[in-house]
Short mmCIF file of C-alpha atoms in Angstrom, two decimals:
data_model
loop_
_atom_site.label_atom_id
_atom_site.label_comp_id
_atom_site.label_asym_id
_atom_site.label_seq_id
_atom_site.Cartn_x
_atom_site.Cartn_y
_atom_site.Cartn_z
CA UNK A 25 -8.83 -19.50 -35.71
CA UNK A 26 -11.44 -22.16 -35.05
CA UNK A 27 -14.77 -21.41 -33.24
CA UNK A 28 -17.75 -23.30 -31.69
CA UNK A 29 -21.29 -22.18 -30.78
CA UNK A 30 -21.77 -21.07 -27.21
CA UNK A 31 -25.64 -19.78 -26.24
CA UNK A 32 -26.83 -17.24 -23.03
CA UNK A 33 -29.89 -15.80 -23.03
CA UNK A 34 -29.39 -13.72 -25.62
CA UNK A 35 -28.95 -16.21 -28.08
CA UNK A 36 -25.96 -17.59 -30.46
CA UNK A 37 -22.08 -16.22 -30.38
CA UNK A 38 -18.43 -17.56 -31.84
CA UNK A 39 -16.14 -18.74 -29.45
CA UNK A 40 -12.52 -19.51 -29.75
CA UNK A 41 -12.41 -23.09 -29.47
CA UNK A 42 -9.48 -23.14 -27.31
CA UNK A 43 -11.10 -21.14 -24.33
CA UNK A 44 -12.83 -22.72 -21.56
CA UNK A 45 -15.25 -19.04 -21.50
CA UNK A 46 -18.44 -18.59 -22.69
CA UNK A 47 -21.11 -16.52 -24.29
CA UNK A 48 -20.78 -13.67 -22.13
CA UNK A 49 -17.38 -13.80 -21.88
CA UNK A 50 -17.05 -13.46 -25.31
CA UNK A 51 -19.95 -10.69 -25.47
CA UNK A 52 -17.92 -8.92 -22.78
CA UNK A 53 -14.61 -8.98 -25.15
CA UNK A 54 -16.39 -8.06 -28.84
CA UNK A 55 -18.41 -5.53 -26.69
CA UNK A 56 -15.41 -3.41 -24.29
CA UNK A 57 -12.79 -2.67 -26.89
CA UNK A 58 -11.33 -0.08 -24.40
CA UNK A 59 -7.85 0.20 -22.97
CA UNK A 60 -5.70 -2.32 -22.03
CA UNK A 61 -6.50 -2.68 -18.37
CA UNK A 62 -7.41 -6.57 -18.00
CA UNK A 63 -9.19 -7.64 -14.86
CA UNK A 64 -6.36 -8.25 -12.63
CA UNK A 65 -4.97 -11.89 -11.87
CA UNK A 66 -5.55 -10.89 -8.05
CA UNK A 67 -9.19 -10.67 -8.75
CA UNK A 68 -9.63 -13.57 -10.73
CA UNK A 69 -8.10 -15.68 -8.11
CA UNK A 70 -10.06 -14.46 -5.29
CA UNK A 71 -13.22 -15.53 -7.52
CA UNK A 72 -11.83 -18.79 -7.99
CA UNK A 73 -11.62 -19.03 -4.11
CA UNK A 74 -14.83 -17.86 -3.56
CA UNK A 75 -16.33 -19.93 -6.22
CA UNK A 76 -14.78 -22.81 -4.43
CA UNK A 77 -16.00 -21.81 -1.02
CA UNK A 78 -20.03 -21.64 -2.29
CA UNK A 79 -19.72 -25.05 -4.05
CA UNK A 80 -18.52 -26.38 -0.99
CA UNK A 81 -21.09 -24.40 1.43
CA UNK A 82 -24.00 -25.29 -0.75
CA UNK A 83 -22.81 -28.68 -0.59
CA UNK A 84 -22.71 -28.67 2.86
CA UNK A 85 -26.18 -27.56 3.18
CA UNK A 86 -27.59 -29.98 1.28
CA UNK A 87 -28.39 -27.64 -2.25
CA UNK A 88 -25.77 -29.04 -4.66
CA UNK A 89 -24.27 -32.55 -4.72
CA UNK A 90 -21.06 -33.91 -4.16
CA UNK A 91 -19.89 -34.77 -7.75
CA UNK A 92 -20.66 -31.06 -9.51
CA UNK A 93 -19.29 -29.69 -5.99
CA UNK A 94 -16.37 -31.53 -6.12
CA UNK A 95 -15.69 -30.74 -9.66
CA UNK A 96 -16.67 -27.20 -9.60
CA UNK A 97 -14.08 -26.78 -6.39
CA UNK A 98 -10.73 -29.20 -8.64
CA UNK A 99 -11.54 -26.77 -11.24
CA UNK A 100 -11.09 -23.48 -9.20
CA UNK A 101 -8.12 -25.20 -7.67
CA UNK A 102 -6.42 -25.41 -11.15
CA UNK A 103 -7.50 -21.64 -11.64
CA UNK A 104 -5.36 -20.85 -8.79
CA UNK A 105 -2.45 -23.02 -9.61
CA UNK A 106 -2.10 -20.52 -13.05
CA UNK A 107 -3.33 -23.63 -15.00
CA UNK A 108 -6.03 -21.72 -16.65
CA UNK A 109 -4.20 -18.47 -17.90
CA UNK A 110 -5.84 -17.67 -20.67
CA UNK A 111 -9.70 -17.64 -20.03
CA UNK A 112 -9.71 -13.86 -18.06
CA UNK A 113 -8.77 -11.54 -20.73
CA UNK A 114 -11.97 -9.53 -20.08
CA UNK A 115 -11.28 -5.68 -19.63
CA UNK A 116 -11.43 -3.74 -16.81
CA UNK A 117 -13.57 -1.06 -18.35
CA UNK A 118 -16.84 -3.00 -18.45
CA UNK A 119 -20.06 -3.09 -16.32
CA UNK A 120 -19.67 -1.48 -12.89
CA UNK A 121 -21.07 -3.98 -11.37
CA UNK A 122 -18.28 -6.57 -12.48
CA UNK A 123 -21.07 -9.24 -14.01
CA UNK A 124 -19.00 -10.12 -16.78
CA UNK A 125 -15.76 -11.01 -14.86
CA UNK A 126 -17.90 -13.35 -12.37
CA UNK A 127 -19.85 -14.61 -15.55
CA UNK A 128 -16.68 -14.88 -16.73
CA UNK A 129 -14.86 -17.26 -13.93
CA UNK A 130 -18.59 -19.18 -14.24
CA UNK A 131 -18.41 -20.14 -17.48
CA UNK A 132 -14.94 -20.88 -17.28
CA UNK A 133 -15.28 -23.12 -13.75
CA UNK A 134 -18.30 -24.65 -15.42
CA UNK A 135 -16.67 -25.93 -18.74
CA UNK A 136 -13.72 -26.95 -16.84
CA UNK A 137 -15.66 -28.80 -14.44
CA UNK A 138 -17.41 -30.28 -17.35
CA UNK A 139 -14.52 -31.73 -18.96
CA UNK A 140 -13.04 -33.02 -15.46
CA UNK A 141 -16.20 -35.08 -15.02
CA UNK A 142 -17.05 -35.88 -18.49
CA UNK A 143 -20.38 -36.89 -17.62
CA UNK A 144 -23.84 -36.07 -19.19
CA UNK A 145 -26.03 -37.03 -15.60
CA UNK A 146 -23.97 -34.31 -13.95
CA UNK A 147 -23.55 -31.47 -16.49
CA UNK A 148 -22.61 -28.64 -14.62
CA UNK A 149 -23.99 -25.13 -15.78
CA UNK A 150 -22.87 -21.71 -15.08
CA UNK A 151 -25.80 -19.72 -13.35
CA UNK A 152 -27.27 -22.65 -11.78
CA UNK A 153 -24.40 -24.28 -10.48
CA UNK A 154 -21.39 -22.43 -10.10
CA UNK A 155 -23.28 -19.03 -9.35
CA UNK A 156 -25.64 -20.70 -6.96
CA UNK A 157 -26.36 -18.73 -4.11
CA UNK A 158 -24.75 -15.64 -6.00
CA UNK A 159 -25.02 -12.41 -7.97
CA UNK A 160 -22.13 -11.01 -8.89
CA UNK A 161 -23.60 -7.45 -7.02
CA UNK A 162 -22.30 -9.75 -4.12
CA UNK A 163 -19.63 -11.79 -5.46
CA UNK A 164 -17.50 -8.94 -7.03
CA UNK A 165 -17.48 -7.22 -3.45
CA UNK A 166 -16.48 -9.86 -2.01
CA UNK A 167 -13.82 -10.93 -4.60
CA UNK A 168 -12.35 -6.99 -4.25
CA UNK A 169 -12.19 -7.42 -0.15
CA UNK A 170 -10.36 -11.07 -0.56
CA UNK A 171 -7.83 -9.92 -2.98
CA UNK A 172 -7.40 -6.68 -0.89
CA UNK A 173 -6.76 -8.64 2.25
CA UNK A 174 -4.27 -11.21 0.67
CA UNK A 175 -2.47 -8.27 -0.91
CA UNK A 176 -1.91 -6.24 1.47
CA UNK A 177 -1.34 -9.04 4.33
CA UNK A 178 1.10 -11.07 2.24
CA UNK A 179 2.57 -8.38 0.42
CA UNK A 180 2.44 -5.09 1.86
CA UNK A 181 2.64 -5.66 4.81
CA UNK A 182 6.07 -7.55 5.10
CA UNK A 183 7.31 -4.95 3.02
CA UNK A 184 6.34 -2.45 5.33
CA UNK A 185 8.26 -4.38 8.37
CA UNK A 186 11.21 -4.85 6.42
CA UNK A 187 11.48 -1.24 6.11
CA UNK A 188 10.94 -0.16 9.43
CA UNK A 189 13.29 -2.76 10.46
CA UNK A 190 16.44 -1.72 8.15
CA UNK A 191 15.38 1.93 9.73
CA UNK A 192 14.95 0.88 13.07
CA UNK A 193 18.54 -0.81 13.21
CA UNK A 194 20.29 2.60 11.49
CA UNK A 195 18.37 4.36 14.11
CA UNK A 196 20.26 2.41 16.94
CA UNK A 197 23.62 2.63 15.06
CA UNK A 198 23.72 6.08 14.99
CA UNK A 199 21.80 6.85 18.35
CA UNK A 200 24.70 8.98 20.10
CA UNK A 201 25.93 10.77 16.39
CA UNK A 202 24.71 14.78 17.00
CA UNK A 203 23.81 16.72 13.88
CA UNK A 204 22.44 20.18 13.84
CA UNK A 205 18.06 20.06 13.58
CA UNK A 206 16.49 21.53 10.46
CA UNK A 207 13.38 23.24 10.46
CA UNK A 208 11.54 25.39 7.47
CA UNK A 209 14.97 24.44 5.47
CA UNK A 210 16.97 26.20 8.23
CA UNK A 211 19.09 25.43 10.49
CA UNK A 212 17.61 24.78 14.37
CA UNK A 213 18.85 22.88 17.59
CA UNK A 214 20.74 19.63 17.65
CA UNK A 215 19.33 16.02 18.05
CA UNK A 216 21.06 12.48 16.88
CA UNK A 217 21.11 11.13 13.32
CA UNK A 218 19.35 8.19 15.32
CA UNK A 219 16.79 10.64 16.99
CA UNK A 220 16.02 12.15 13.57
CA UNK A 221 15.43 8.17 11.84
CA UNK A 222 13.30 7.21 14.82
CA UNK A 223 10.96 9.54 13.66
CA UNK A 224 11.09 7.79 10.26
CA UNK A 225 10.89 4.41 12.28
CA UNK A 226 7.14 5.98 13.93
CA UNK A 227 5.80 7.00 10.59
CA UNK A 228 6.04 3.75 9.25
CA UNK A 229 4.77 2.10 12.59
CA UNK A 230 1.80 4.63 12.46
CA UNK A 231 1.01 3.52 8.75
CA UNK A 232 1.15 -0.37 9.86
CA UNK A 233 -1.83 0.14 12.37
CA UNK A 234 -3.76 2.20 10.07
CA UNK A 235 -3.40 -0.80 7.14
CA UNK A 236 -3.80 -3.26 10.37
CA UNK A 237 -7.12 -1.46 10.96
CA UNK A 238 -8.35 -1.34 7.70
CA UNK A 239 -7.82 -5.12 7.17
CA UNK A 240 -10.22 -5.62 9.58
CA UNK A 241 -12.76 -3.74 8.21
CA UNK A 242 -12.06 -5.71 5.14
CA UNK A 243 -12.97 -9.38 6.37
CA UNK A 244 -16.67 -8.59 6.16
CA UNK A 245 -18.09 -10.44 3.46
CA UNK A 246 -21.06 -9.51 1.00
CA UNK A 247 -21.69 -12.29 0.01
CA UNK A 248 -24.80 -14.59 0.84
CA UNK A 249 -26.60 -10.82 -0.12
CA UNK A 250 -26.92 -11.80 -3.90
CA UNK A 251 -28.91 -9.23 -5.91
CA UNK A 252 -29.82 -6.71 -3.45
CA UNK A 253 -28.63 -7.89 -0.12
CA UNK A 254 -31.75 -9.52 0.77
CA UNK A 255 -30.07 -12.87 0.14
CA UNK A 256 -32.89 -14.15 -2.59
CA UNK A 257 -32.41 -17.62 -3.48
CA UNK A 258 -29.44 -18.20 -1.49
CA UNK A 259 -29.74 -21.25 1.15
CA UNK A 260 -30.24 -20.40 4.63
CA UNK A 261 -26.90 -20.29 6.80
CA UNK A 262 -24.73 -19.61 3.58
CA UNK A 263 -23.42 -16.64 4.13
CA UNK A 264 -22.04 -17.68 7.43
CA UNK A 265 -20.82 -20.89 5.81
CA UNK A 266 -18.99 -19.61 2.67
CA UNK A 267 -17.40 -17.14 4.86
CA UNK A 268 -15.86 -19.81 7.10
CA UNK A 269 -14.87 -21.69 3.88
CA UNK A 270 -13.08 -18.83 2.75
CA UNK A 271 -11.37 -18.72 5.94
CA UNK A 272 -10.23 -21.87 6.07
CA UNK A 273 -9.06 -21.28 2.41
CA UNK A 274 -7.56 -18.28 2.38
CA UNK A 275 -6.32 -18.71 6.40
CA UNK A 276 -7.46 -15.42 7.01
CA UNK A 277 -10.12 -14.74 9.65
CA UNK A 278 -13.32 -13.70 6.98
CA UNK A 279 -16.87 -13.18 8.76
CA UNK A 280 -20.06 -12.46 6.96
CA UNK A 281 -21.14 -8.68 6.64
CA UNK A 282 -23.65 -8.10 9.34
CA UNK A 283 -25.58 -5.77 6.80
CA UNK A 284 -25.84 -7.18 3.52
CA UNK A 285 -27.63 -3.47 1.97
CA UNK A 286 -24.34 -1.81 2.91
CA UNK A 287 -21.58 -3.99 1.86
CA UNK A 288 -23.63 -4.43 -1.83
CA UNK A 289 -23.78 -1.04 -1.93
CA UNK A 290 -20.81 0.97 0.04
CA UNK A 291 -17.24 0.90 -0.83
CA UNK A 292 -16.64 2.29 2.77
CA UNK A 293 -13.77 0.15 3.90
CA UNK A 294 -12.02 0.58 0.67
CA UNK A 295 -11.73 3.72 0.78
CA UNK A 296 -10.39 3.58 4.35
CA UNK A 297 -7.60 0.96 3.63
CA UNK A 298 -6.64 2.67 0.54
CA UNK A 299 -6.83 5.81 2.87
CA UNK A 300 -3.87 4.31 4.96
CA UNK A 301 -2.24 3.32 1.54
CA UNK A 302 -2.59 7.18 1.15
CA UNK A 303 -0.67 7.74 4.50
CA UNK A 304 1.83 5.31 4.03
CA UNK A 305 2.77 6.84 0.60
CA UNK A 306 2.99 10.30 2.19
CA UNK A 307 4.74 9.34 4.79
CA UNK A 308 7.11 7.85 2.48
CA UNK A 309 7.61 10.54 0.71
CA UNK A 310 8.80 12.60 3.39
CA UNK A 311 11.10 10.00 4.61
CA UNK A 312 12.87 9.63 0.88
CA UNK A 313 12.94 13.67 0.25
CA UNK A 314 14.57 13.54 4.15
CA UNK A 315 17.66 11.43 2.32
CA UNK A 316 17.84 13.12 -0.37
CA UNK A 317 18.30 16.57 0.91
CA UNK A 318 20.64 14.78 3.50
CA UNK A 319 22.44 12.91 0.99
CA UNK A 320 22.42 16.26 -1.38
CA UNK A 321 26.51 17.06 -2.48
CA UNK A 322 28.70 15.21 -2.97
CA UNK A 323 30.58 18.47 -1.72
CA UNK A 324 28.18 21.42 -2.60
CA UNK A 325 25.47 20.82 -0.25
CA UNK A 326 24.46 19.13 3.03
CA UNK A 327 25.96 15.83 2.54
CA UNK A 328 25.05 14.40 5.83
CA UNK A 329 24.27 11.23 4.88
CA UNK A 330 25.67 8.93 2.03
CA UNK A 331 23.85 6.84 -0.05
CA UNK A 332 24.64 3.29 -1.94
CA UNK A 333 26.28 4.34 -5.50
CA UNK A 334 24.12 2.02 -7.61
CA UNK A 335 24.29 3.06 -11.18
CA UNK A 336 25.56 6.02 -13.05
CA UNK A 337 23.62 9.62 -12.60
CA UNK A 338 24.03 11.18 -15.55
CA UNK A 339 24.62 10.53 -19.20
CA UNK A 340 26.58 13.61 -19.79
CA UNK A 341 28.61 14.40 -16.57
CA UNK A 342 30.75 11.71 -15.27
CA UNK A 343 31.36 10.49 -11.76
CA UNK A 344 27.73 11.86 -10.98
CA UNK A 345 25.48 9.51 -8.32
CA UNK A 346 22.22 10.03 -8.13
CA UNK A 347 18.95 9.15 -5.38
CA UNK A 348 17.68 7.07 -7.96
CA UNK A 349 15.69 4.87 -5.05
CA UNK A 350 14.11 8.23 -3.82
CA UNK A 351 12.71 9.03 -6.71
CA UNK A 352 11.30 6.26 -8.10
CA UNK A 353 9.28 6.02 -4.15
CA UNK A 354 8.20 9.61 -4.74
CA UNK A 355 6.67 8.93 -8.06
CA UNK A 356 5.10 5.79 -6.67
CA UNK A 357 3.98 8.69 -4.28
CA UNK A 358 2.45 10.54 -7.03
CA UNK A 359 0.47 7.41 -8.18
CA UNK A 360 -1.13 6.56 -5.49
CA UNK A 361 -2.28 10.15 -4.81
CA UNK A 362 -3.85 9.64 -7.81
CA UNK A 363 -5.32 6.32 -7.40
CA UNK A 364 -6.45 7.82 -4.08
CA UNK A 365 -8.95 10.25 -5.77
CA UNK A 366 -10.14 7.79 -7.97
CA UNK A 367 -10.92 5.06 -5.04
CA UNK A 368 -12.75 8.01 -3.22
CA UNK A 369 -14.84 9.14 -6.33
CA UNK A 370 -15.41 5.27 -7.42
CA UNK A 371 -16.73 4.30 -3.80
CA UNK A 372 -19.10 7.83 -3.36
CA UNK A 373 -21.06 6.65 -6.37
CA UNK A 374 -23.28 3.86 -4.97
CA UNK A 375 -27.14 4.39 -6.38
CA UNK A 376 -29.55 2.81 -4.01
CA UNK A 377 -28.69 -1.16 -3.52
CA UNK A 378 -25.23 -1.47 -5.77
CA UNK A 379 -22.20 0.84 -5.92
CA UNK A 380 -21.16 0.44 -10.17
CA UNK A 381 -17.19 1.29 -10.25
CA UNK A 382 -15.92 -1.46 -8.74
CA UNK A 383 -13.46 -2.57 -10.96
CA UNK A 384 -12.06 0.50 -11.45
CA UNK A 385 -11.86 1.15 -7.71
CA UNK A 386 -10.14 -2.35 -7.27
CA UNK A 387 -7.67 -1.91 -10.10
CA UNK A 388 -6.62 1.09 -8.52
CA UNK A 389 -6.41 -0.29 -5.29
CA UNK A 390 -4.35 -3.33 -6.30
CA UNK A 391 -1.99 -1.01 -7.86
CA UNK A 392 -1.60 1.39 -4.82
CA UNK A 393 -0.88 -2.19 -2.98
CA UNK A 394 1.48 -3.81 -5.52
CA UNK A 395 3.49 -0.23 -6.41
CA UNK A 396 3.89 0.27 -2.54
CA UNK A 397 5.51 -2.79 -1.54
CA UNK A 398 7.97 -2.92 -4.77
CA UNK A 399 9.04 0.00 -4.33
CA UNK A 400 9.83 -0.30 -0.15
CA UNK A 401 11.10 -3.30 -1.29
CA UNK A 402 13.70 -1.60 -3.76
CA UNK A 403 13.88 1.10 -1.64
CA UNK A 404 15.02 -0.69 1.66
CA UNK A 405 17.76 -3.20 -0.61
CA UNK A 406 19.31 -0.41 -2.37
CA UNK A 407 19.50 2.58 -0.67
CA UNK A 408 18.07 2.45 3.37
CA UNK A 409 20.20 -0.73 4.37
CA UNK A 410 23.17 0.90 2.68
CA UNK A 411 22.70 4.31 4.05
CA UNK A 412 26.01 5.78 5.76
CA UNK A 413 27.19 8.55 7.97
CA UNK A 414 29.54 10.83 7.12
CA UNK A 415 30.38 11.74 10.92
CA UNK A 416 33.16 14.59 9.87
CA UNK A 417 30.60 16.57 7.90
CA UNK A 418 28.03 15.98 10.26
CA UNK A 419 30.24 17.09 13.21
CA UNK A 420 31.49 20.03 10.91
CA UNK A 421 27.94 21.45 10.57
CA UNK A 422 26.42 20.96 13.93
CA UNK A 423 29.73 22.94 15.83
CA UNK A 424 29.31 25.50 13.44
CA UNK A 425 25.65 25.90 13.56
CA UNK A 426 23.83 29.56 15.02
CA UNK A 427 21.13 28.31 16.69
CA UNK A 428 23.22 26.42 19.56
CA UNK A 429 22.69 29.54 20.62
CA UNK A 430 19.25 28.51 22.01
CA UNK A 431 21.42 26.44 24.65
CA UNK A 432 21.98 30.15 26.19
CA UNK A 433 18.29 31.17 26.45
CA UNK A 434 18.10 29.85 30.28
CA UNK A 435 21.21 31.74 31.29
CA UNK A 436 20.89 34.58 29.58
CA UNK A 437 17.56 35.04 28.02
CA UNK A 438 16.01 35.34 24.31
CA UNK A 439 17.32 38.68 23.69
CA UNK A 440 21.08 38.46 24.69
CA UNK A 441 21.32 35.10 22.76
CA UNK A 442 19.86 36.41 19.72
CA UNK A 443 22.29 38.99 19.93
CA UNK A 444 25.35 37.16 20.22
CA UNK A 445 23.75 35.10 17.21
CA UNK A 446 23.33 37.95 14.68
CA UNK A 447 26.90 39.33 15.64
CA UNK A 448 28.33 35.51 15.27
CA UNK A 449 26.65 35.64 11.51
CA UNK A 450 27.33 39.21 10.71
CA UNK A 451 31.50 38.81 11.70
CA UNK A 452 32.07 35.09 10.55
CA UNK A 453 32.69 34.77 13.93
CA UNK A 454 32.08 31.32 16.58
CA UNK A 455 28.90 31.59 19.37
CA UNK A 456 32.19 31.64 21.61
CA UNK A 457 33.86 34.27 20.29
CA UNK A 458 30.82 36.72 19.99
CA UNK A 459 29.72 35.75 23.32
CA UNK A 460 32.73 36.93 24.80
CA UNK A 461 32.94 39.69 23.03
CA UNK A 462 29.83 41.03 24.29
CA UNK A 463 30.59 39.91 27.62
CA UNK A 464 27.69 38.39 28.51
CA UNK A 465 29.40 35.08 29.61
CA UNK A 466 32.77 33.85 30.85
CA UNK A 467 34.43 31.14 28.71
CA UNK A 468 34.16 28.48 31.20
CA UNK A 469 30.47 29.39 31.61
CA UNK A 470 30.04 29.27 28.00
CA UNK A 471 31.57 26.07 27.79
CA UNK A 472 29.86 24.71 30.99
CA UNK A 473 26.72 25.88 29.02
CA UNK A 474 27.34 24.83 25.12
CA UNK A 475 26.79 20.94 25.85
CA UNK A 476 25.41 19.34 22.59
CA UNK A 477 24.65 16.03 23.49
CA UNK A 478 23.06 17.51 26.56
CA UNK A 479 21.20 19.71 23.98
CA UNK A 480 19.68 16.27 22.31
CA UNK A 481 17.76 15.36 25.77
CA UNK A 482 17.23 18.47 27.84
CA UNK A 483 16.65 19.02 31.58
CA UNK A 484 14.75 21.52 32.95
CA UNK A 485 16.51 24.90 34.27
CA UNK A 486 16.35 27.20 36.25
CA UNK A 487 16.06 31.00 34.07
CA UNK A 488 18.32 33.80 35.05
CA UNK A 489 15.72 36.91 35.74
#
């Protein structure tokens, strides 16, 4: 491999002679020989948008000129169309503070920019022109609040809908289908298969406005704070004007932080979208372990509900179908629990003007983001827009179920019905047949009063004393 000479303030190193990176790049890659975490391509693209935006805001306030502006912004532009790959290799297990990475995209936008304009009158350097206005203790905050916002706006997000969509149309379709209730694994008072995936249908609504939410606490900006939030050597007006450049970049509605000491150094609004993430996921995970324990047979166990045969279940017993989709959600479940502790215990260790696990935090955050909308992606093509009912087992269970019984209470009272209950159970026997047996109703009252679908939206009545 080939080399050149690159200098930083630290003096001489070898660089690849094929990478558009620098000094500290390179320090950044001899020096962090841990993992294989690389700073995600999310991150490195909302640099190269911000990068982009502050040429273009310091140009419009009059502190860098047109032709390093202009060059600076073509060569973040190529950045984001992938043509660039290559020159972001740095890991994610570096400073907390993220220097390297923005040094990184500097060096990179600067030599780039350099060859665009070939031109010795205009040589465009790192620190002084494409970090101008900057310091990467604002910069890297505001690079993990645009990628978080694209993410989970153009990815999540429609995800999510989709979902709650393919739910919200099963929930219709099988509005007027009773089924006996379940509660604490047993079996309790009838509602609709449609009344039971409505409640599915809310979760996921719930989750959306909690995301929604925390999206908008993640269009404040840090930048324009630069080292400590004070805004040293940054023009006046750029903060406002770099975030209205990234708006009209990104199309997303970005407004300066109104408190530049807290957005350096909190993680606050992080750690609240993630927090939905967190919801989302566990709300997920009771909707998949609902289908699965509904799904559960074929012929040995509740069966209520069928689900799309998509590959073989087992290697050793034939025929066998399993809820493949389920469980890859609930171990996307598990992850983000995970990821969750590690957002929380990233963002609560901000020392006095800088918070210094911020790539951490965002790599776990992206992947909360990312793993979530795959998998309700997969999740909603192969098994929830495919999910069936089998109506004969359903109507086999819910006829045969004990606590119909609770239909009684108004006419007879607690006691009576749990009686005629425990004597059904004990003999084998129907509701109907122990209740006559005991006498305590005639069959046409019992029949009068036994009204499932009536069961599923109940009127008030009158108690017998």
């Amino acid at each position: 491999m080939e080399y050149r000479i690159e200098k930083d303030s630290m003096g001489e190193v070898k660089v690849p002679v094929d990478k558009l990176y620098g000094a500290q790049s390179q320090r950044s890659i001899d020096n962090f020989k841990i993992g294989i975490e690389k700073m995600p391509k999310e991150v490195i693209e909302a640099f190269a948008i911000l990068k982009k935006a502050a040429a273009l805001a310091n140009n419009k306030l009059g502190v860098l000129d047109d032709v390093r502006a202009k060059a600076i912004a073509k060569a973040a532009d190529e950045v984001l169309e992938g043509k660039l790959e290559g020159n972001f290799g740095l890991a994610v297990w570096q400073t907390g503070s993220g220097t390297q990475s923005n040094m990184n995209v500097n060096e990179v936008l600067a030599n780039r920019a350099n060859q665009i304009l070939n031109d010795p009158e205009h040589k465009v350097h790192p620190n002084n022109h494409v970090n101008k206005s900057q310091s990467s203790n604002d910069t890297f905050p505001t690079a993990m609040h645009i990628t978080a916002v694209l993410t989970l706006e153009n990815d999540l997000l429609p995800s999510l809908k989709q979902l709650k969509d393919t739910l919200h149309e099963k929930s219709v379709q099988y509005m007027d289908i009773v089924k006996t209730g379940r509660t604490h694994l047993q079996d309790a008072t009838p509602l609709t298969l449609g009344q039971e995936i409505s409640g599915w249908v809310r979760m996921l609504e719930r989750s959306e406005e909690m995301i929604l939410s925390g999206v908008s606490f993640l269009k404040d900006l840090a930048l324009g704070g630069t080292a400590v939030g004070t805004g040293l050597n940054a023009a006046v007006g750029f903060d406002v004007e770099v975030a209205a450049q990234i708006s009209a970049l990104t199309g997303k509605n970005f407004k300066t932080a109104p408190n530049k000491f807290h957005s350096l150094t909190s993680k606050d609004e992080l750690v609240f979208a993630h927090g939905a993430l967190k919801a989302l996921a566990a709300d997920l995970l009771k909707i998949v372990n609902d289908i699965r324990w509904l799904a559960a047979g074929p012929r040995c166990s509740i069966g209520e509900l069928l689900i799309p045969e998509n590959e073989p279940g087992s290697s050793i017993m034939p025929g066998k179908v399993n809820p493949t989709q389920c469980e890859a959600v609930s171990m996307v479940v598990a992850q983000v629990m995970g990821n969750d502790v590690t957002v929380g215990f990233a963002a609560s260790q901000g020392n006095f003007e800088l918070n210094v696990y911020m790539p951490v935090l965002i790599l776990n955050f992206l992947q909360s983001s990312r793993l979530l909308a795959d998998c309700m992606r997969s999740f909603n093509d192969h098994c929830a827009s495919g999910l069936e009912a089998d109506e004969e087992r359903i109507s086999h269970f819910v006829t045969n179920s004990l606590m119909n019984v609770t239909a009684l209470n108004p006419y007879i009272g607690y006691d009576k019905s749990a009686e005629i209950a425990k004597k059904a159970h004990k003999d084998g026997s129907t509701l109907k047949e122990a209740a006559l047996a005991l006498g305590y109703l005639s069959e046409e009252e019992f029949d009068k009063y036994m009204d499932l679908k009536a069961m599923c939206a109940p009127k008030t009545v009158k108690v017998k004393e």
